[in-house]
Amino acid sequence: MVPSLPLPEDPLQAVLDVLRCGQRFLVCSHTRPDGDSVGSTIALGMLLQQMGKRADLVSADHIPTIYSTLPGVESIRTVQRADGPFDAVILLECDTLQRARLHGLQSFFQINIDHHATGRPFAHLNWIDREAASAGEMVYRLALAASAAITPAMATCLYTTVLTDTGGFCYGNTRASTFAFAHQLVLAGADPIRIARDVYFSMATSRLLLLGAALANLKREGRLAWLFVTQHDMIRSCAAEEDCEGIVNFALSIAGVEAAFFLRELADRSIRVSLRGKGQIDVASIASRLGGGGHRSAAGCTLPGPLPRALDEILFHLRPLAAALVPNRA
Ligand code: AMP
Ligand code: MN
Ligand code: MN
């Protein structure tokens, strides 16, 4: 076990120093990878390559089809174990070592690069920037500090991280600096129209069938709304795990709703929960109380089944927060 370093004053520089000194790195992110995890993993791999290093890019789960057109995506291998003589493992947007769900990470020097509100200094070197719109934004800053060239392929991956983590520049993490970042990426060769088409207009039919099942289960209660799908719905729709992405937003899109959640029954009957807010309710506080985490307006956790019990548990935590809100116009 490598001893923890004291929190560095300039974590970006400290990360860069480790990258410069080492030769071979493992790069990974969280399970059920999203646009930010996939894009930031590939872009960091490309940066390391430019620095003359060897980067092994891995994920415990397979890459969702909507990200399969990202340049360099084939360099991410789906593995369950970290195998190799790595100088360090780099975990992107994980708030614990367990979020990567890879065996064998403990024996390496760990670098944690995260932008979650629930980010924690669990690694030997921790760079947590809760202001960054995506982990990709942090990789971009690392690349600039390393004087690396932002190639069109890197720009495409990085643009995908910020597009998806801001929900198409809609969520509360969208700042003036987010547009400046996106602007730089488009100048560097990211094609926003093609990327939007790949991410938002390339859905599988199974996803829409599953959405139909979820909408049939939509419930509204004052400032809250929720929907769910059972294993039966998943099977009937021929849906894959990735088809669940974004379904929660349909409940959140209702006028007057301040927080929404989506429950999905997994094959082992446990319940995967996606929580979203419009800003007034801190859904990360609920997710972390229930063993998960995330951002103020987008968080998640997994609860034991059956589904009605998980639903009660979430409502038990959410109802008081919704009741405490000032009355609205809806
Ligand atoms: P999801 O609803 O799965 O899209 O997750 C929403 C946000 O919460 C993402 O930023 C996730 O990285 C984060 N998140 C989801 N589940 C967890 C968890 N168990 N622990 C920490 N963060 C989580
Ligand atoms: Mn993520
Ligand atoms: Mn992210």
CSV table of C-alpha atoms and ligand atoms in Angstrom, one decimal:
chain,number,residue,atom,x,y,z
A,1,MET,CA,0.0,0.0,0.0
A,2,VAL,CA,1.4,3.4,-1.0
A,3,PRO,CA,1.1,6.1,1.7
A,4,SER,CA,-1.3,9.0,1.0
A,5,LEU,CA,0.3,12.2,0.0
A,6,PRO,CA,-0.8,15.4,1.7
A,7,LEU,CA,-3.4,17.4,-0.3
A,8,PRO,CA,-1.3,19.2,-2.9
A,9,GLU,CA,-1.6,23.0,-3.2
A,10,ASP,CA,-1.7,22.8,-7.0
A,11,PRO,CA,-3.3,19.4,-7.7
A,12,LEU,CA,-3.2,19.8,-11.5
A,13,GLN,CA,0.5,20.4,-11.4
A,14,ALA,CA,1.0,17.4,-9.0
A,15,VAL,CA,-0.9,15.1,-11.4
A,16,LEU,CA,1.2,16.4,-14.3
A,17,ASP,CA,4.4,15.7,-12.3
A,18,VAL,CA,3.3,12.1,-11.7
A,19,LEU,CA,2.4,11.6,-15.4
A,20,ARG,CA,5.8,13.0,-16.5
A,21,CYS,CA,7.7,10.8,-14.1
A,22,GLY,CA,5.9,7.5,-15.0
A,23,GLN,CA,5.9,5.4,-18.1
A,24,ARG,CA,2.8,3.2,-18.0
A,25,PHE,CA,-0.7,4.2,-16.7
A,26,LEU,CA,-4.1,2.6,-16.3
A,27,VAL,CA,-7.0,4.9,-17.0
A,28,CYS,CA,-10.5,4.1,-15.9
A,29,SER,CA,-13.8,5.6,-14.9
A,30,HIS,CA,-17.0,4.6,-13.2
A,31,THR,CA,-19.3,1.6,-14.0
A,32,ARG,CA,-22.1,2.1,-16.5
A,33,PRO,CA,-20.0,4.6,-18.3
A,34,ASP,CA,-21.6,7.8,-19.6
A,35,GLY,CA,-20.4,10.4,-22.2
A,36,ASP,CA,-18.1,12.0,-19.7
A,37,SER,CA,-16.4,8.8,-18.5
A,38,VAL,CA,-15.9,7.5,-22.1
A,39,GLY,CA,-14.8,10.9,-23.6
A,40,SER,CA,-12.5,11.8,-20.8
A,41,THR,CA,-10.9,8.3,-20.7
A,42,ILE,CA,-10.1,8.4,-24.4
A,43,ALA,CA,-8.9,12.0,-24.3
A,44,LEU,CA,-6.6,11.3,-21.4
A,45,GLY,CA,-5.2,8.2,-23.2
A,46,MET,CA,-4.4,10.4,-26.2
A,47,LEU,CA,-2.8,13.0,-24.0
A,48,LEU,CA,-0.6,10.3,-22.3
A,49,GLN,CA,0.3,9.0,-25.8
A,50,GLN,CA,1.4,12.5,-26.9
A,51,MET,CA,3.6,12.6,-23.8
A,52,GLY,CA,5.3,9.4,-24.9
A,53,LYS,CA,3.6,7.3,-22.2
A,54,ARG,CA,1.8,4.0,-22.5
A,55,ALA,CA,-1.9,4.2,-21.4
A,56,ASP,CA,-4.1,1.2,-20.9
A,57,LEU,CA,-7.8,2.3,-21.1
A,58,VAL,CA,-10.3,0.1,-19.4
A,59,SER,CA,-13.9,-0.1,-18.3
A,60,ALA,CA,-15.7,-2.7,-16.1
A,61,ASP,CA,-18.8,-2.3,-18.3
A,62,HIS,CA,-19.1,-2.1,-22.0
A,63,ILE,CA,-19.3,1.2,-23.8
A,64,PRO,CA,-22.9,2.3,-24.7
A,65,THR,CA,-23.6,2.2,-28.4
A,66,ILE,CA,-24.2,6.0,-28.7
A,67,TYR,CA,-20.5,6.5,-27.8
A,68,SER,CA,-19.3,3.8,-30.2
A,69,THR,CA,-18.5,6.4,-32.9
A,70,LEU,CA,-16.1,8.4,-30.7
A,71,PRO,CA,-12.6,8.4,-32.2
A,72,GLY,CA,-10.3,6.0,-30.3
A,73,VAL,CA,-13.2,4.2,-28.5
A,74,GLU,CA,-11.8,0.9,-29.6
A,75,SER,CA,-8.8,1.4,-27.3
A,76,ILE,CA,-11.0,1.0,-24.2
A,77,ARG,CA,-11.0,-2.6,-23.1
A,78,THR,CA,-13.7,-4.2,-21.0
A,79,VAL,CA,-12.0,-5.9,-18.1
A,80,GLN,CA,-12.7,-6.8,-14.5
A,81,ARG,CA,-9.1,-6.6,-13.2
A,82,ALA,CA,-6.2,-4.1,-13.3
A,83,ASP,CA,-3.4,-6.2,-14.6
A,84,GLY,CA,0.1,-4.8,-15.4
A,85,PRO,CA,3.1,-3.0,-14.1
A,86,PHE,CA,1.4,0.4,-13.8
A,87,ASP,CA,3.2,3.4,-12.4
A,88,ALA,CA,-0.2,4.8,-11.4
A,89,VAL,CA,-3.9,4.2,-12.0
A,90,ILE,CA,-6.0,7.2,-12.9
A,91,LEU,CA,-9.6,7.2,-11.9
A,92,LEU,CA,-11.8,9.7,-13.7
A,93,GLU,CA,-15.0,10.9,-12.0
A,94,CYS,CA,-15.1,8.2,-9.3
A,95,ASP,CA,-15.9,9.2,-5.7
A,96,THR,CA,-14.6,6.0,-4.3
A,97,LEU,CA,-12.2,3.3,-5.5
A,98,GLN,CA,-15.2,0.9,-5.7
A,99,ARG,CA,-17.0,3.1,-8.3
A,100,ALA,CA,-14.6,1.7,-11.0
A,101,ARG,CA,-15.6,-1.9,-9.9
A,102,LEU,CA,-12.1,-3.2,-11.0
A,103,HIS,CA,-10.2,-5.7,-8.9
A,104,GLY,CA,-6.6,-5.1,-8.0
A,105,LEU,CA,-6.6,-1.2,-8.0
A,106,GLN,CA,-5.5,-1.1,-4.4
A,107,SER,CA,-2.0,-2.2,-5.1
A,108,PHE,CA,-1.2,0.8,-7.4
A,109,PHE,CA,-0.5,4.5,-6.8
A,110,GLN,CA,-4.0,6.0,-7.4
A,111,ILE,CA,-4.8,9.4,-8.9
A,112,ASN,CA,-8.4,10.6,-8.5
A,113,ILE,CA,-9.6,13.3,-11.0
A,114,ASP,CA,-13.2,14.1,-10.1
A,115,HIS,CA,-15.8,16.9,-10.5
A,116,HIS,CA,-18.7,15.4,-8.4
A,117,ALA,CA,-20.2,17.3,-5.5
A,118,THR,CA,-19.7,14.1,-3.5
A,119,GLY,CA,-16.1,13.8,-4.6
A,120,ARG,CA,-13.8,12.5,-1.8
A,121,PRO,CA,-10.0,12.4,-1.5
A,122,PHE,CA,-9.8,8.6,-1.4
A,123,ALA,CA,-6.7,8.2,-3.6
A,124,HIS,CA,-3.0,8.9,-3.1
A,125,LEU,CA,-3.3,12.0,-5.2
A,126,ASN,CA,-6.6,13.8,-5.5
A,127,TRP,CA,-7.7,16.6,-7.8
A,128,ILE,CA,-11.3,17.4,-7.2
A,129,ASP,CA,-12.8,20.4,-8.9
A,130,ARG,CA,-16.6,20.7,-8.3
A,131,GLU,CA,-16.8,23.7,-10.6
A,132,ALA,CA,-15.7,21.7,-13.7
A,133,ALA,CA,-18.7,20.9,-15.9
A,134,SER,CA,-17.2,17.6,-16.8
A,135,ALA,CA,-14.1,15.5,-16.0
A,136,GLY,CA,-13.3,16.1,-19.6
A,137,GLU,CA,-12.8,19.8,-18.8
A,138,MET,CA,-10.2,18.8,-16.2
A,139,VAL,CA,-8.4,16.6,-18.8
A,140,TYR,CA,-8.5,19.6,-21.2
A,141,ARG,CA,-6.8,21.8,-18.5
A,142,LEU,CA,-4.2,19.0,-18.0
A,143,ALA,CA,-3.5,18.9,-21.7
A,144,LEU,CA,-3.0,22.7,-21.9
A,145,ALA,CA,-0.7,22.6,-18.9
A,146,ALA,CA,1.3,19.8,-20.6
A,147,SER,CA,1.5,22.0,-23.8
A,148,ALA,CA,-0.1,19.1,-25.7
A,149,ALA,CA,-1.9,19.7,-29.0
A,150,ILE,CA,-5.7,19.3,-28.8
A,151,THR,CA,-6.2,17.2,-31.9
A,152,PRO,CA,-9.6,17.0,-33.6
A,153,ALA,CA,-10.1,13.5,-32.1
A,154,MET,CA,-9.4,14.8,-28.6
A,155,ALA,CA,-11.6,17.8,-29.2
A,156,THR,CA,-14.5,15.4,-30.3
A,157,CYS,CA,-14.1,13.3,-27.2
A,158,LEU,CA,-13.9,16.3,-24.9
A,159,TYR,CA,-16.9,18.1,-26.5
A,160,THR,CA,-18.9,14.9,-25.9
A,161,THR,CA,-18.0,15.0,-22.2
A,162,VAL,CA,-19.3,18.6,-21.8
A,163,LEU,CA,-22.3,18.1,-24.1
A,164,THR,CA,-23.6,15.1,-22.2
A,165,ASP,CA,-22.7,16.2,-18.6
A,166,THR,CA,-24.5,19.5,-19.1
A,167,GLY,CA,-27.5,17.8,-20.8
A,168,GLY,CA,-26.9,19.7,-24.0
A,169,PHE,CA,-25.9,22.9,-22.1
A,170,CYS,CA,-29.1,22.9,-20.0
A,171,TYR,CA,-28.1,21.8,-16.5
A,172,GLY,CA,-27.0,24.0,-13.6
A,173,ASN,CA,-23.3,23.2,-14.2
A,174,THR,CA,-23.5,25.3,-17.5
A,175,ARG,CA,-21.5,28.5,-17.0
A,176,ALA,CA,-20.0,31.1,-19.3
A,177,SER,CA,-16.7,29.1,-19.0
A,178,THR,CA,-18.5,26.0,-20.3
A,179,PHE,CA,-19.3,27.8,-23.6
A,180,ALA,CA,-15.7,29.1,-23.7
A,181,PHE,CA,-14.5,25.5,-23.3
A,182,ALA,CA,-16.9,24.2,-26.0
A,183,HIS,CA,-15.8,27.1,-28.3
A,184,GLN,CA,-12.2,26.1,-28.0
A,185,LEU,CA,-13.1,22.5,-28.8
A,186,VAL,CA,-15.0,23.4,-31.9
A,187,LEU,CA,-12.1,25.5,-33.0
A,188,ALA,CA,-9.9,22.5,-32.4
A,189,GLY,CA,-12.0,20.4,-34.7
A,190,ALA,CA,-15.0,19.0,-32.8
A,191,ASP,CA,-18.1,19.0,-35.0
A,192,PRO,CA,-21.1,19.9,-32.7
A,193,ILE,CA,-23.7,18.9,-35.3
A,194,ARG,CA,-22.3,15.4,-35.9
A,195,ILE,CA,-21.7,14.8,-32.2
A,196,ALA,CA,-25.3,15.9,-31.3
A,197,ARG,CA,-26.6,13.6,-34.0
A,198,ASP,CA,-24.5,10.6,-32.7
A,199,VAL,CA,-25.6,11.2,-29.1
A,200,TYR,CA,-29.2,12.4,-29.3
A,201,PHE,CA,-30.5,11.2,-32.7
A,202,SER,CA,-29.1,7.6,-32.8
A,203,MET,CA,-31.4,5.9,-30.3
A,204,ALA,CA,-32.2,2.2,-30.5
A,205,THR,CA,-35.9,1.3,-31.0
A,206,SER,CA,-35.8,-0.7,-27.8
A,207,ARG,CA,-35.0,2.6,-25.9
A,208,LEU,CA,-38.2,4.2,-27.1
A,209,LEU,CA,-40.3,1.1,-26.3
A,210,LEU,CA,-38.8,1.1,-22.8
A,211,LEU,CA,-39.6,4.8,-22.5
A,212,GLY,CA,-43.2,4.0,-23.4
A,213,ALA,CA,-43.3,1.5,-20.6
A,214,ALA,CA,-41.8,4.0,-18.1
A,215,LEU,CA,-44.2,6.8,-19.2
A,216,ALA,CA,-47.1,4.4,-18.6
A,217,ASN,CA,-45.8,4.2,-14.9
A,218,LEU,CA,-45.4,8.0,-14.5
A,219,LYS,CA,-46.6,9.4,-11.2
A,220,ARG,CA,-46.9,13.1,-10.1
A,221,GLU,CA,-47.1,14.3,-6.5
A,222,GLY,CA,-46.8,18.1,-6.1
A,223,ARG,CA,-43.2,19.1,-6.8
A,224,LEU,CA,-42.1,15.5,-7.3
A,225,ALA,CA,-42.6,13.1,-10.2
A,226,TRP,CA,-41.2,9.6,-10.8
A,227,LEU,CA,-41.4,6.7,-13.2
A,228,PHE,CA,-40.1,3.1,-13.1
A,229,VAL,CA,-39.5,0.0,-15.2
A,230,THR,CA,-39.6,-3.6,-14.0
A,231,GLN,CA,-37.5,-6.5,-15.3
A,232,HIS,CA,-40.6,-7.5,-17.2
A,233,ASP,CA,-40.7,-4.1,-19.0
A,234,MET,CA,-37.0,-4.4,-19.8
A,235,ILE,CA,-37.4,-7.9,-21.3
A,236,ARG,CA,-40.6,-7.0,-23.2
A,237,SER,CA,-38.9,-4.0,-24.8
A,238,CYS,CA,-35.7,-6.0,-25.5
A,239,ALA,CA,-34.0,-3.2,-23.7
A,240,ALA,CA,-30.3,-3.0,-22.6
A,241,GLU,CA,-29.1,-1.1,-19.6
A,242,GLU,CA,-28.0,1.8,-21.7
A,243,ASP,CA,-31.6,2.3,-22.9
A,244,CYS,CA,-32.5,3.7,-19.5
A,245,GLU,CA,-30.2,6.7,-19.8
A,246,GLY,CA,-32.1,9.9,-19.8
A,247,ILE,CA,-35.6,8.5,-19.1
A,248,VAL,CA,-35.6,10.3,-15.8
A,249,ASN,CA,-35.5,13.7,-17.6
A,250,PHE,CA,-39.1,13.1,-18.9
A,251,ALA,CA,-40.4,13.2,-15.4
A,252,LEU,CA,-38.3,16.2,-14.6
A,253,SER,CA,-39.6,18.0,-17.7
A,254,ILE,CA,-43.1,18.5,-16.2
A,255,ALA,CA,-43.9,22.1,-15.3
A,256,GLY,CA,-43.8,22.7,-11.6
A,257,VAL,CA,-41.8,19.5,-10.8
A,258,GLU,CA,-38.6,20.3,-8.8
A,259,ALA,CA,-37.2,16.8,-8.4
A,260,ALA,CA,-37.8,13.6,-10.3
A,261,PHE,CA,-36.5,10.1,-10.1
A,262,PHE,CA,-36.4,6.9,-12.1
A,263,LEU,CA,-36.4,3.4,-10.7
A,264,ARG,CA,-35.2,0.4,-12.6
A,265,GLU,CA,-35.5,-3.2,-11.4
A,266,LEU,CA,-32.2,-5.0,-12.1
A,267,ALA,CA,-31.9,-8.7,-12.9
A,268,ASP,CA,-31.0,-9.5,-9.2
A,269,ARG,CA,-34.2,-7.6,-8.1
A,270,SER,CA,-32.2,-4.7,-6.6
A,271,ILE,CA,-33.3,-1.2,-7.7
A,272,ARG,CA,-31.1,1.3,-9.5
A,273,VAL,CA,-32.2,4.9,-8.8
A,274,SER,CA,-31.5,8.0,-10.9
A,275,LEU,CA,-32.4,11.3,-9.2
A,276,ARG,CA,-32.6,14.7,-10.9
A,277,GLY,CA,-33.4,18.2,-9.7
A,278,LYS,CA,-34.0,21.6,-11.2
A,279,GLY,CA,-31.7,23.3,-8.6
A,280,GLN,CA,-33.8,23.9,-5.5
A,281,ILE,CA,-33.5,20.3,-4.1
A,282,ASP,CA,-30.1,18.8,-3.5
A,283,VAL,CA,-30.6,15.2,-4.8
A,284,ALA,CA,-27.0,14.3,-4.1
A,285,SER,CA,-27.6,14.6,-0.4
A,286,ILE,CA,-30.3,12.0,-0.7
A,287,ALA,CA,-28.2,9.7,-2.9
A,288,SER,CA,-25.3,9.8,-0.5
A,289,ARG,CA,-27.5,9.1,2.5
A,290,LEU,CA,-28.6,6.0,0.6
A,291,GLY,CA,-25.0,4.9,-0.2
A,292,GLY,CA,-24.7,6.5,-3.7
A,293,GLY,CA,-23.6,10.0,-4.7
A,294,GLY,CA,-23.4,12.5,-7.6
A,295,HIS,CA,-24.1,16.2,-8.2
A,296,ARG,CA,-26.6,18.6,-6.6
A,297,SER,CA,-29.0,18.1,-9.5
A,298,ALA,CA,-28.0,14.6,-10.8
A,299,ALA,CA,-27.3,11.7,-8.6
A,300,GLY,CA,-27.8,8.0,-8.2
A,301,CYS,CA,-27.7,5.0,-5.9
A,302,THR,CA,-28.7,1.4,-5.8
A,303,LEU,CA,-31.3,0.1,-3.2
A,304,PRO,CA,-32.4,-3.4,-2.2
A,305,GLY,CA,-35.8,-4.5,-3.8
A,306,PRO,CA,-38.6,-5.0,-4.1
A,307,LEU,CA,-39.5,-1.9,-6.1
A,308,PRO,CA,-42.3,-0.6,-3.8
A,309,ARG,CA,-40.0,-0.7,-0.9
A,310,ALA,CA,-37.3,1.3,-2.8
A,311,LEU,CA,-40.0,3.8,-3.9
A,312,ASP,CA,-41.1,4.3,-0.3
A,313,GLU,CA,-37.5,4.8,0.8
A,314,ILE,CA,-36.8,7.5,-1.8
A,315,LEU,CA,-40.1,9.3,-1.0
A,316,PHE,CA,-39.4,9.2,2.7
A,317,HIS,CA,-36.3,11.3,2.0
A,318,LEU,CA,-37.6,13.4,-0.8
A,319,ARG,CA,-41.1,14.4,0.5
A,320,PRO,CA,-39.8,16.6,3.4
A,321,LEU,CA,-37.4,18.5,1.0
A,322,ALA,CA,-40.3,19.0,-1.5
A,323,ALA,CA,-42.6,20.1,1.4
A,324,ALA,CA,-40.0,22.7,2.5
A,325,LEU,CA,-40.0,24.5,-0.8
A,326,VAL,CA,-41.8,27.8,-1.1
A,327,PRO,CA,-45.2,27.4,-2.9
A,328,ASN,CA,-44.8,27.7,-6.6
A,329,ARG,CA,-47.0,28.8,-9.5
A,330,ALA,CA,-47.7,25.3,-10.8
B,1,AMP,P1,-27.2,8.4,-13.2
B,1,AMP,O1,-28.5,8.7,-12.7
B,1,AMP,O2,-26.7,7.0,-13.1
B,1,AMP,O3,-27.0,9.0,-14.6
B,1,AMP,O4,-26.1,9.2,-12.3
B,1,AMP,C1,-26.2,10.6,-12.1
B,1,AMP,C2,-25.0,11.2,-11.5
B,1,AMP,O5,-24.8,10.6,-10.2
B,1,AMP,C3,-23.7,10.9,-12.3
B,1,AMP,O6,-22.9,12.0,-12.2
B,1,AMP,C4,-23.1,9.7,-11.6
B,1,AMP,O7,-21.7,9.6,-11.7
B,1,AMP,C5,-23.5,9.9,-10.1
B,1,AMP,N1,-23.7,8.7,-9.4
B,1,AMP,C6,-24.6,7.7,-9.8
B,1,AMP,N2,-24.6,6.7,-8.9
B,1,AMP,C7,-23.6,7.0,-8.1
B,1,AMP,C8,-23.0,6.3,-6.9
B,1,AMP,N3,-23.5,5.1,-6.6
B,1,AMP,N4,-22.0,6.9,-6.3
B,1,AMP,C9,-21.6,8.1,-6.7
B,1,AMP,N5,-22.1,8.8,-7.7
B,1,AMP,C10,-23.1,8.3,-8.4
B,2,MN,MN,-20.2,10.2,-15.2
B,3,MN,MN,-19.0,13.7,-15.2
